[in-house]
Coordinates of C-alpha atoms and ligand atoms in Angstrom, one line a residue:
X1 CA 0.0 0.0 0.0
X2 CA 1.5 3.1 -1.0
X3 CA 0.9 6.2 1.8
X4 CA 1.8 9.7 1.9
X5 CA 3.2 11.5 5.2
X6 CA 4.4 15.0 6.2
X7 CA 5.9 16.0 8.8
X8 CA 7.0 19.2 11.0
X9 CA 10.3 19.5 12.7
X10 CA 12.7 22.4 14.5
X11 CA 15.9 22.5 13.5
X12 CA 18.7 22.3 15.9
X13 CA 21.3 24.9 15.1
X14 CA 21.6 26.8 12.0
X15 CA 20.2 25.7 8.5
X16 CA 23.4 26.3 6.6
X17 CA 24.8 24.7 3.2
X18 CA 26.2 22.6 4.8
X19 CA 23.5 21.0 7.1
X20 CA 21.6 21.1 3.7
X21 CA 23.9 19.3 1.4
X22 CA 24.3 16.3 4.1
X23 CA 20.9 15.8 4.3
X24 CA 19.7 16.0 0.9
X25 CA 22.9 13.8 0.2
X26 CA 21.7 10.8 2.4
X27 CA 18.1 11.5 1.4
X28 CA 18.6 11.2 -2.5
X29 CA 21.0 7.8 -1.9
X30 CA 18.6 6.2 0.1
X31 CA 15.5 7.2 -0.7
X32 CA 16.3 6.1 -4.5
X33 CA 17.1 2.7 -3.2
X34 CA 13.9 2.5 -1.2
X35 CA 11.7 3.9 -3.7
X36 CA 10.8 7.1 -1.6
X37 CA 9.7 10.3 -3.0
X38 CA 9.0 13.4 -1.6
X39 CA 10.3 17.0 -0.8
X40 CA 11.6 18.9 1.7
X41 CA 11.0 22.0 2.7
X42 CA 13.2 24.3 4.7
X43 CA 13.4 27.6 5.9
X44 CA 13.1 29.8 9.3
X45 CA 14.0 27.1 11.4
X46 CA 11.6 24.6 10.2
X47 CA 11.5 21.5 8.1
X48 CA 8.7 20.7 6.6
X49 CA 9.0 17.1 4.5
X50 CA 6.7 15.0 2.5
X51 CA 7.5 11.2 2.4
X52 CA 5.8 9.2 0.0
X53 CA 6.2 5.3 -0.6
X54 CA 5.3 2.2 0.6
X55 CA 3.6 2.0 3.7
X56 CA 6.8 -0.2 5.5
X57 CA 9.7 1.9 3.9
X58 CA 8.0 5.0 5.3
X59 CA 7.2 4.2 8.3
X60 CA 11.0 3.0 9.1
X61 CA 12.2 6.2 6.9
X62 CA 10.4 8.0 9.1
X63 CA 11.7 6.8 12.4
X64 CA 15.2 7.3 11.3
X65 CA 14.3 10.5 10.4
X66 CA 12.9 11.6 13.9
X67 CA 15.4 9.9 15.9
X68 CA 17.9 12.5 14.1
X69 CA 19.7 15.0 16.2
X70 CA 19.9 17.7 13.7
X71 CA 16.0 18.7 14.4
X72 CA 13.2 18.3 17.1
X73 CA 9.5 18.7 17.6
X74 CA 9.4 16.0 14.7
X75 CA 5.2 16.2 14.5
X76 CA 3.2 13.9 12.5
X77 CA 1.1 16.2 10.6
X78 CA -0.7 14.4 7.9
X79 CA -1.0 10.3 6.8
X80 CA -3.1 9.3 4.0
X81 CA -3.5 6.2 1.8
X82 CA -2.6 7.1 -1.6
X83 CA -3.3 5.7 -5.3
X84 CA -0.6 7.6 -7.4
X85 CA 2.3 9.9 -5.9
X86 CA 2.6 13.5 -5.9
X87 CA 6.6 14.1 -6.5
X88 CA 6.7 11.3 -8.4
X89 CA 9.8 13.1 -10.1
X90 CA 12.3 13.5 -6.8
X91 CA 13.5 11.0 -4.7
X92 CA 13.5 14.4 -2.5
X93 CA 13.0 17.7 -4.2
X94 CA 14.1 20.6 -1.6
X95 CA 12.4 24.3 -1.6
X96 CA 14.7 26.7 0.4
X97 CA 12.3 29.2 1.6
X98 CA 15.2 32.5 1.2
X99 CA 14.7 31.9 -2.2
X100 CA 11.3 32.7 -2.6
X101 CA 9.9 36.1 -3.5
X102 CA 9.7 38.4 -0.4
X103 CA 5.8 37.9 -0.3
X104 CA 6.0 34.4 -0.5
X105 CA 8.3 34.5 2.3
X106 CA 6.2 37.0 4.8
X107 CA 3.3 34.5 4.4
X108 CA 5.3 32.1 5.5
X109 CA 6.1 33.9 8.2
X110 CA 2.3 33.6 9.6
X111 CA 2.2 29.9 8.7
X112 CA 2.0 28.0 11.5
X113 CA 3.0 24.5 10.2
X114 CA 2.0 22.8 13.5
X115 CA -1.7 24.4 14.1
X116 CA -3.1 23.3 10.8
X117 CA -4.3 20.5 8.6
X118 CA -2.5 18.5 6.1
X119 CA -4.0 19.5 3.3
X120 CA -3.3 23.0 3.8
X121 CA 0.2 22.0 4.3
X122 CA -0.2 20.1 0.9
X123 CA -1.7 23.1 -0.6
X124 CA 1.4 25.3 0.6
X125 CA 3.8 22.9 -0.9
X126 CA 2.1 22.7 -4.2
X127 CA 2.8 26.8 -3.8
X128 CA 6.2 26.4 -3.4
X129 CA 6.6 23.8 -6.1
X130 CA 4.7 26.3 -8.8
X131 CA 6.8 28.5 -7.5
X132 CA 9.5 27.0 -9.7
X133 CA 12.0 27.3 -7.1
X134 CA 12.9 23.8 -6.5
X135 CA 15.8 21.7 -6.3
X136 CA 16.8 18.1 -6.3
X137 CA 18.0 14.9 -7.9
X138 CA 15.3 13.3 -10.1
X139 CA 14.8 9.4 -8.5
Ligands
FAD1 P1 23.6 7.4 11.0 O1 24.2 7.8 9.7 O2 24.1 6.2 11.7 O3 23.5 8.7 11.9 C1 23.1 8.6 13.3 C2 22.7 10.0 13.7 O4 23.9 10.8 13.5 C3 21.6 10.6 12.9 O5 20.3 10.3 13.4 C4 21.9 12.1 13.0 O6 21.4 12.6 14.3 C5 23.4 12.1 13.1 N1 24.0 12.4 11.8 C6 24.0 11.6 10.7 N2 24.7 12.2 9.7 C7 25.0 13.4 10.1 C8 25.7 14.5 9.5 N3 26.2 14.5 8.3 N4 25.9 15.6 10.3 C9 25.5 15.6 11.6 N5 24.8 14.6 12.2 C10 24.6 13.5 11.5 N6 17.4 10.5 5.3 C11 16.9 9.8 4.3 O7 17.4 8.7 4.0 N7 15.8 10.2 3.6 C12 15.2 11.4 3.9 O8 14.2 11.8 3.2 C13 15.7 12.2 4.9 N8 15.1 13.4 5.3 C14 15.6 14.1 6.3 C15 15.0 15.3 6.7 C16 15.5 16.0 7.8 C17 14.9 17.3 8.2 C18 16.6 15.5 8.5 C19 17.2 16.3 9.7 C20 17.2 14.3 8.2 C21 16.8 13.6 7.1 N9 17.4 12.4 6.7 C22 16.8 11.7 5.6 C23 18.5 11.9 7.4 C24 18.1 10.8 8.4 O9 17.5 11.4 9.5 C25 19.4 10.0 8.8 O10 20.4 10.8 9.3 C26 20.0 9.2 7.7 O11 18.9 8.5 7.0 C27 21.0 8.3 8.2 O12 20.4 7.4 9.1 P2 21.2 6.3 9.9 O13 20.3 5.5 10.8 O14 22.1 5.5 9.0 O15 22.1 7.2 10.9

């Protein structure tokens, strides 16, 4: 069965390059091996990620991912059965929020990723990805 998770997080320390590169390093190696797609979102001192896949591989995918000491406040926002993927095309796409326009980025400012539903966090990533603005490997 193929499901669909996002999650919330805090990041510990700075979001540099760096922090960056690592993750979406380890991210696109595994996550191509395990047939997990999804984005990542960053910016502000949040992650915000979308996991997509088969119901096992997330599940342990996501585990790993909250037992990691580069954020905290990992929160379950949103888990749904689904019939075809979403970002089918990344194995984990990544939207850095300082490159958005400046109004794009003030109304981000007054999201509050962990007070709403998921699919008002799904329709604020399908924002960012019309924005045009994203990066990543293709899986
Ligand atoms: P190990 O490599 O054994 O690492 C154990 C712990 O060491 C980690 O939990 C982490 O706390 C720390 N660590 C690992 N590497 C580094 C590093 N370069 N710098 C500093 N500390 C480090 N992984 C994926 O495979 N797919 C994803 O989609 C994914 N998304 C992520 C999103 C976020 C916001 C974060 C913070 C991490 C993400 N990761 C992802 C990385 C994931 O959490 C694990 O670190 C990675 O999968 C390696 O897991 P491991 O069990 O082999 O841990």
């Amino acid at each position: 069965m193929l499901i669909r998770v996002f999650y919330v997080s805090v990041a510990v320390g700075p979001q540099t390059g760096t922090v960056t590169a690592s993750i979406l390093q380890q991210s696109q190696a595994y996550n191509s091996q395990h047939g997990i797609t999804g984005v990542l979102c960053q910016g502000q001192g949040i992650y915000l990620q979308a996991l997509e896949g088969e119901k096992g591989e997330v599940n342990r995918l996501y585990a790993r991912i909250a037992a990691d000491k580069r954020h905290t406040r990992v929160e379950l926002v949103h888990c749904e059965s689904i019939s075809k993927r979403r970002f089918e095309n990344w194995s984990m796409a990544h939207v850095h929020l300082s490159d958005l326009d400046p109004v794009t980025q003030v109304e981000w400012q007054t999201f509050d990723p962990y007070s709403v539903t998921g699919l008002l966090v799904l329709a604020r990533i399908d924002e960012l990805l019309a924005s045009g603005r994203v990066i990543g490997a293709t899986g």
